C-alpha positions as MATLAB code, in Angstrom:
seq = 'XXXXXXXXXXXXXXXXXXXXXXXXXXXXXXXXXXXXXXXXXXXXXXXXXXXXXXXXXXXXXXXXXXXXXXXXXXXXXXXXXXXXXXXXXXXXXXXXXXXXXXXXXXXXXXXXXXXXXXXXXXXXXXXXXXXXXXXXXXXXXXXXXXXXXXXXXXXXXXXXXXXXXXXXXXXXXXXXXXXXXXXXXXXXXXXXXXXXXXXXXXXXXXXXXXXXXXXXXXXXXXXXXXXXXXXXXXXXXXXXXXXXXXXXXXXXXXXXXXXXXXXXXXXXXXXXXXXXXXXXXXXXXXXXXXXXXXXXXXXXXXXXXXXXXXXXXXXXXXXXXXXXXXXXXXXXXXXXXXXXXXXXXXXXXXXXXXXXXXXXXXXXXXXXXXXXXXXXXXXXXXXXXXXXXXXXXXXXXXXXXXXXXXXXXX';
ca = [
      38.465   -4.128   40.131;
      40.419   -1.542   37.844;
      40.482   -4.107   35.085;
      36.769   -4.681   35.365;
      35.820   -1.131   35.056;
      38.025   -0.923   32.075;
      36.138   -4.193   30.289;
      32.938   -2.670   31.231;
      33.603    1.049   29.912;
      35.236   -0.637   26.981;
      32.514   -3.212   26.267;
      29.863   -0.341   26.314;
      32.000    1.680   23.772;
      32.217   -1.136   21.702;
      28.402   -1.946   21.723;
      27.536    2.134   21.238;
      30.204    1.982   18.296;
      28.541   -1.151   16.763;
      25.274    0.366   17.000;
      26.026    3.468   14.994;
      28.058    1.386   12.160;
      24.855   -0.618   11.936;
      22.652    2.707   11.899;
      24.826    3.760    8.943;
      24.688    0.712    6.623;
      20.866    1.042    6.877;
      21.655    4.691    5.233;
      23.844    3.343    3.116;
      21.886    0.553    1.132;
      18.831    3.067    0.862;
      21.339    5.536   -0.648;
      22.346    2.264   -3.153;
      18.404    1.851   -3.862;
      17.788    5.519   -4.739;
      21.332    6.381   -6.618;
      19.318    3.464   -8.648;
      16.035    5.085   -9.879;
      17.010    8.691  -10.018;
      13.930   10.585  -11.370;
      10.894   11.894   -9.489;
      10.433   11.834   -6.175;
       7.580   13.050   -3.586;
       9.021   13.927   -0.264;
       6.523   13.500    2.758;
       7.032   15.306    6.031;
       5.474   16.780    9.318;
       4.572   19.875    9.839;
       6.753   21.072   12.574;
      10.300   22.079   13.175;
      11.703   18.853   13.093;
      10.080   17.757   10.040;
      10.524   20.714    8.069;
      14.687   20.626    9.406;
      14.381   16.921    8.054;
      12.309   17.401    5.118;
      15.051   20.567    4.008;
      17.491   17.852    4.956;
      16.414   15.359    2.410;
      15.783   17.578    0.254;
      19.217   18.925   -0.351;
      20.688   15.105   -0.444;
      17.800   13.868   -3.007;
      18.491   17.389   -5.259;
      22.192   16.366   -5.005;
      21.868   12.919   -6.456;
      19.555   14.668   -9.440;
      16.084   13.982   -8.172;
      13.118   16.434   -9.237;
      10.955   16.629   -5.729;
       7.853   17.972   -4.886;
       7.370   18.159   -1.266;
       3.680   17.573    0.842;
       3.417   18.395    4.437;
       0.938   16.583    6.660;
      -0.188   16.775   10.165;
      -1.391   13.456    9.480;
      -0.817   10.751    7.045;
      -4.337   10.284    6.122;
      -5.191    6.617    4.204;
      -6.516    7.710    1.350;
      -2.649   10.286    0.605;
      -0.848    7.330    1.266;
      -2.719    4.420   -1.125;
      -2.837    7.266   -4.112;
       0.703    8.260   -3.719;
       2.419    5.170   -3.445;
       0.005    4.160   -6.122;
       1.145    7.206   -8.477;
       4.559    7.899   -8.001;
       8.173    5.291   -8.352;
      10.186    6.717   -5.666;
       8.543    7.927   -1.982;
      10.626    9.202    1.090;
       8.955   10.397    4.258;
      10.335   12.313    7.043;
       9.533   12.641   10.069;
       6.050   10.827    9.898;
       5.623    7.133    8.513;
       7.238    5.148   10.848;
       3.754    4.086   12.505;
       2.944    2.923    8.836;
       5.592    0.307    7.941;
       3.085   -2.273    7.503;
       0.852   -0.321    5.291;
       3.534    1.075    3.175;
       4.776   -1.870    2.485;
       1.305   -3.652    1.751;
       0.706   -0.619   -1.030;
       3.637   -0.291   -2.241;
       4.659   -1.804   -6.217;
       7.173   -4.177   -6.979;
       8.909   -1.351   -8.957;
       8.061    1.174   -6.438;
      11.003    2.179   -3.708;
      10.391    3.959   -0.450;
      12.556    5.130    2.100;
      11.227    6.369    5.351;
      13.407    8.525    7.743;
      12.301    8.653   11.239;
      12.767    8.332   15.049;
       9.054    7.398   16.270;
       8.302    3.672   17.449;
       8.708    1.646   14.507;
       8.698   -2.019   13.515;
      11.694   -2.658   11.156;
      10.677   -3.223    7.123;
      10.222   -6.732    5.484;
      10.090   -5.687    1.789;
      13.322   -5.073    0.195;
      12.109   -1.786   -1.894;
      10.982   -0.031    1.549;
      13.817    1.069    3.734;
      13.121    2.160    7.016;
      15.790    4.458    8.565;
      15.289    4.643   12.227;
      17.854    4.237   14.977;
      14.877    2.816   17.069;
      15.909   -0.432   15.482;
      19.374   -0.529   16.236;
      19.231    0.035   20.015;
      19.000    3.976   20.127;
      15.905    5.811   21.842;
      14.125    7.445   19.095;
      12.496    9.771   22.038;
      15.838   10.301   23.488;
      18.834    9.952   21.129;
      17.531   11.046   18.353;
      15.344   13.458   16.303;
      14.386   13.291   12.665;
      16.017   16.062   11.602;
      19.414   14.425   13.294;
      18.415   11.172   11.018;
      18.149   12.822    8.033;
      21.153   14.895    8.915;
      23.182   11.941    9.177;
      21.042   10.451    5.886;
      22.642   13.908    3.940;
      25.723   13.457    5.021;
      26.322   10.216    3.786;
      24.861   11.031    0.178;
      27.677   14.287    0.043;
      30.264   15.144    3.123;
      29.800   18.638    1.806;
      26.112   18.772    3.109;
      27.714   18.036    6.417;
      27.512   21.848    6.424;
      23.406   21.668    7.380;
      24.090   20.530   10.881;
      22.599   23.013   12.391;
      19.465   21.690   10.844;
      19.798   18.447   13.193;
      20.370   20.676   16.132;
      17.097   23.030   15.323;
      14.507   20.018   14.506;
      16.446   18.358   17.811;
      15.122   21.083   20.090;
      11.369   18.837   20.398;
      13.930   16.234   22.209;
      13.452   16.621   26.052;
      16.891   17.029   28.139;
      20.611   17.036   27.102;
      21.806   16.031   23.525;
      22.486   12.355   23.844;
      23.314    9.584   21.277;
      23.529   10.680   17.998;
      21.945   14.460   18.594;
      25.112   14.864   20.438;
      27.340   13.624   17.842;
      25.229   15.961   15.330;
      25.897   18.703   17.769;
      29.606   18.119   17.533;
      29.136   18.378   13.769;
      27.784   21.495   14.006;
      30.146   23.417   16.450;
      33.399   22.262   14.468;
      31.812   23.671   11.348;
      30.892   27.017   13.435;
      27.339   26.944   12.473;
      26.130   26.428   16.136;
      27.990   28.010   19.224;
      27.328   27.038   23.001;
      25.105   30.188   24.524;
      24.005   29.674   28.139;
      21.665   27.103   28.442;
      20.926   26.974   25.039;
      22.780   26.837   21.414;
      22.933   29.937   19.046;
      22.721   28.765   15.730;
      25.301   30.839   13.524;
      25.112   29.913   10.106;
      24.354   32.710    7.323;
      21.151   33.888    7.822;
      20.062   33.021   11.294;
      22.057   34.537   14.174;
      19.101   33.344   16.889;
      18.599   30.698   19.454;
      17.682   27.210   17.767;
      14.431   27.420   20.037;
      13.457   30.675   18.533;
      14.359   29.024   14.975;
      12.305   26.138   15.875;
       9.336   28.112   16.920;
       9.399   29.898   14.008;
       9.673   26.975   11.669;
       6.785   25.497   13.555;
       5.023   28.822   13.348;
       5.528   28.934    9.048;
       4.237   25.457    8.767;
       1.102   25.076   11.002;
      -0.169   28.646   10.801;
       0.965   29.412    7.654;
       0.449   25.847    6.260;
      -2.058   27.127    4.033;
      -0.477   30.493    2.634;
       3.144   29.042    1.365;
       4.655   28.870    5.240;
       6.038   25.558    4.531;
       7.818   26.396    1.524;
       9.210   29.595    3.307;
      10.059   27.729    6.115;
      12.041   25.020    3.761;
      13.761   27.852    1.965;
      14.851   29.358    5.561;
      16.256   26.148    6.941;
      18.914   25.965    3.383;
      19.449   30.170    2.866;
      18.480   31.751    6.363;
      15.806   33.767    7.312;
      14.836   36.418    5.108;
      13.710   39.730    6.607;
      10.185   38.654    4.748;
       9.899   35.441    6.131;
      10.690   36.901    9.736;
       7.395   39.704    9.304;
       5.794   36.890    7.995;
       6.078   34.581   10.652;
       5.410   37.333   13.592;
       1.972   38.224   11.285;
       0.830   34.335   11.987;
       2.595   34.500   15.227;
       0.312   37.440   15.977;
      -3.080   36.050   14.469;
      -2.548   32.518   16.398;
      -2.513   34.404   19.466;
      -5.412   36.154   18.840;
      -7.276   33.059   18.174;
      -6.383   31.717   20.968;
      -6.986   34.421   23.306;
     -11.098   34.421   21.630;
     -11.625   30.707   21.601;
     -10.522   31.207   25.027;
     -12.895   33.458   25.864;
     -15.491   31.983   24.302;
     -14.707   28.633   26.331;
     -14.848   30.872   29.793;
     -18.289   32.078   28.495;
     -19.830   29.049   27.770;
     -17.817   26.459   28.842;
     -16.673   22.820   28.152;
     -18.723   20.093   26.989;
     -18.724   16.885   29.302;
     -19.055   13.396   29.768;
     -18.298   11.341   32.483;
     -14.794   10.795   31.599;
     -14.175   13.275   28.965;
     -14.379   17.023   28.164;
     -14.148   18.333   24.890;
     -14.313   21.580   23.021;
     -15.032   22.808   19.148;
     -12.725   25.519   17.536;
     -15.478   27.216   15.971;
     -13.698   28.111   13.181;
     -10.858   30.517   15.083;
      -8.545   28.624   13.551;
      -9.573   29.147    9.869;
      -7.155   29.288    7.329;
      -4.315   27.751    9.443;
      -3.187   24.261    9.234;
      -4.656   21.866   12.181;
      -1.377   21.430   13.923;
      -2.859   24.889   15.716;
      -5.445   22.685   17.474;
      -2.886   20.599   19.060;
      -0.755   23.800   20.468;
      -4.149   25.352   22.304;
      -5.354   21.953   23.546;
      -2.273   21.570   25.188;
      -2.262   25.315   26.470;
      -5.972   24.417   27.738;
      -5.034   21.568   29.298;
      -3.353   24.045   32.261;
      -6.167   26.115   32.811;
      -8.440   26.113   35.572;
     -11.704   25.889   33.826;
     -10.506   22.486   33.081;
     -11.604   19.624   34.962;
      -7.950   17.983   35.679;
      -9.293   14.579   36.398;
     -11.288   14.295   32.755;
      -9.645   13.583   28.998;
      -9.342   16.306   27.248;
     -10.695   16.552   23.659;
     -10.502   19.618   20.917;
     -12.473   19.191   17.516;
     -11.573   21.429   14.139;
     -12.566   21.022   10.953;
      -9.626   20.018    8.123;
     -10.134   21.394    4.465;
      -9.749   19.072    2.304;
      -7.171   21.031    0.168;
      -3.676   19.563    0.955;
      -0.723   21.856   -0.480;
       1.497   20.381   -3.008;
      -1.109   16.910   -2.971;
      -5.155   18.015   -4.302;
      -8.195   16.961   -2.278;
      -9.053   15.232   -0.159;
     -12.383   13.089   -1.058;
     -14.146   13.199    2.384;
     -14.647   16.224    5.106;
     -12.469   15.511    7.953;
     -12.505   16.618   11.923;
      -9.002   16.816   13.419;
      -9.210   15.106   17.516;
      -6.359   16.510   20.110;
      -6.764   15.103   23.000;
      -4.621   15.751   26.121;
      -4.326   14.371   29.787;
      -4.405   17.425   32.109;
      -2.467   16.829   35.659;
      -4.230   14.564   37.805;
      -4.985   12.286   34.891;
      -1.710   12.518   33.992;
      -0.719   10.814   37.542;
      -4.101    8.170   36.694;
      -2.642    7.436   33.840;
       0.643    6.641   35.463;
      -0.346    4.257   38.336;
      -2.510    2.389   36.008;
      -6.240    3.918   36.836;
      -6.736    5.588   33.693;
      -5.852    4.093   30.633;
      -3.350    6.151   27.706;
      -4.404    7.636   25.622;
      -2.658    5.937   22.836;
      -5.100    3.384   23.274;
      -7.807    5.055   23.596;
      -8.280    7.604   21.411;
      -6.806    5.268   18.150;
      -9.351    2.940   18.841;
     -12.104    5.057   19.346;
     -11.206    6.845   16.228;
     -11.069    3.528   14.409;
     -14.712    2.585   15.073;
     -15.487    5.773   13.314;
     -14.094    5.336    9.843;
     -10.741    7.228   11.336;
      -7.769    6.745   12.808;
      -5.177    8.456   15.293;
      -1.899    7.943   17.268;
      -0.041    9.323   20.101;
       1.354    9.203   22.954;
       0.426    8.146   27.036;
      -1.051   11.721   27.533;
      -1.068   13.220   24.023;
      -2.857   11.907   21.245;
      -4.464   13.191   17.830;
      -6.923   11.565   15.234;
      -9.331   12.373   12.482;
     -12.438   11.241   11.932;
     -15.001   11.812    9.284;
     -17.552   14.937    9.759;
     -20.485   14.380   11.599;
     -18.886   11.217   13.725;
     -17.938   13.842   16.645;
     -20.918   12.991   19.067;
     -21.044    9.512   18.114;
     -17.034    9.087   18.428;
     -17.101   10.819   21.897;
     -19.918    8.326   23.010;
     -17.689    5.361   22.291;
     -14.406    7.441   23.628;
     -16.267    7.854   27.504;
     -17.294    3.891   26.801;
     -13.907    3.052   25.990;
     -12.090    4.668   29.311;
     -14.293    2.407   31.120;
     -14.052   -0.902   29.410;
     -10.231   -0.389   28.953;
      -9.060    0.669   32.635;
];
């Protein structure tokens, strides 16, 4: 019996050690690739904590091997970005977002061109050997469980320089979106991270140390988040970039609790406004326009209060949930958009949640990308969370087909 228990903890060590040895070759040959065609580079990431931790993360590696960069943050990697920058630029690596988008990349992509995406969302692995998908999904991690972006790219940095190692705390701050304890390799970036005394253990929680933070890495993550979304349009992104490498400056900190301070008060109107009037409905879905509260902020905002709605009592709980706001077409760090876009949150409140789960109600990650498809969009998500854009002017249209499509797809 002893010597079974022994084969069986040993086998699994074996297996968990093969896995990560695996995980880093795929780091290593895209290093090879881009040590290869130094030069330019645009860096595309999320616009939350974890990818702005992995976007800084990249950042620092791709600066170290001599690249210029010049960094665009999307909430969504709209069609048209993706064809004109794969078409424009040699050398693309995206953080955080793209992993959904193998296919395409690879279908736009040039012979000469080289892109390297860095992720931990379900994934299919690449086919073309100038697109290099980094994602432990494919090597028998759980990108929702193991792994964040930020912990990718963390271990991505470290193999370009050792020295870099010293942006672990990074990996632990863009981890904090990963439910439950560290596991897989967020726990071995943890480990990083404490021996280099730039996080240290605090109650339930991990106090990131390193010069210029001295705060919880949930308070650092909210703030990031904070910089990105609310301040996507008035230089948050870079600031937040800039914190995650030299700290928080006492600017960026009054900046932060300004947007901090304006989001709430657009929340608490469109709130209001919502008790007033109310919801519109369907027979399967409820829905709500942000009126332009949100104005000036980037549409990640939309996302935050539709999930905040979601709990409320005004809310039908057995109904989809559906928020509309208007995207300008101004992307920082990319140009224009050429069309007018409408961002689509959509959440499951509780007792769809539980539909959802026993098989009544169908996800919404199939759902709401396919509705948003027959409307010249598209979206993705997850069983109870989803986003999309569509063009403007599709919203009543798009939420006809949306109550159709909970029907014919239950």
């Amino acid at each position: 019996m002893w010597n079974l228990l022994c084969f069986n903890f040993i086998s699994h060590f074996d297996v968990r050690n093969n896995m990560l040895e695996v995980f880093k070759t795929s780091i290593d040959k895209a290093i090879q690739a881009l040590r290869k065609e130094v030069g330019e580079v645009v860096l595309i990431h999320h616009d939350e904590a974890d990818g702005v931790c992995s976007a800084a993360l990249a950042k620092a590696a791709l600066e170290k091997m001599g690249y210029g960069i010049r960094t665009v943050c999307l909430d969504k990697l709209f069609p048209e970005v993706l064809e004109k920058t794969l078409s424009r630029n040699r050398v693309v690596v995206f953080t955080d977002i793209g992993s959904a988008h193998v296919k395409r990349i690879e279908s736009l992509i040039s012979r000469e061109g080289l892109a390297v995406i860095i992720d931990h969302h379900d994934t299919e692995p690449a086919s073309r050997e100038n697109v290099f998908n980094i994602n432990p999904e494919l090597y028998g991690y759980v990108g929702e469980k193991d792994a964040s972006a930020s912990t990718v790219a963390y271990f991505f940095t470290k193999s370009v320089d050792e020295e870099l190692s010293r942006l672990a705390h990074l990996a632990v701050i863009g981890s904090v979106e990963v439910p439950g304890a560290p596991s897989g390799l967020n726990k071995l970036a943890l480990k990083d991270a404490l021996e280099k005394g730039v996080v240290e253990e605090s109650g339930k929680d991990f106090k990131i140390t390193a010069e210029g933070f001295m705060l919880s890495r949930t308070r650092a993550s909210q703030i990031l988040t904070i910089l990105a979304s609310v301040g996507y349009y008035r230089g948050g992104v870079e600031k937040a970039i800039d914190a995650c490498t030299h700290g928080f400056a006492s600017e960026t900190l009054r900046f932060s609790e300004s947007l901090e301070e304006e989001r709430k008060k657009a929340n608490k109107a469109l709130l209001a406004l919502i008790a007033r009037e109310g919801l519109g409905e369907k027979k399967n879905v409820q829905w709500f326009d942000s009126r332009g509260f949100f104005k000036n902020m980037g549409s990640k905002v939309l996302g935050s209060f539709t999930s905040y709605l979601s709990y409320q009592r005004l809310v039908d709980s057995s109904k989809y949930l559906l928020g509309f706001m208007k995207i300008p077409r101004d992307i920082p760090g990319y140009g224009s958009l050429e069309e007018d876009y409408v961002k689509v949150s959509a959440r499951a409140p509780s007792e769809l949640k539980s539909m959802i789960d026993n098989g009544s109600k169908p996800p919404l990650s199939r759902v709401l990308p396919e509705a948003c498809s027959k409307h010249g969009g598209f979206g993705d998500g997850h069983s109870v969370a989803a986003s999309g854009v569509i063009p403007v002017g599709a919203e009543e249209s798009f939420l006809e087909t949306f109550d159709a499509l909970v029907e014919t797809l239950c």
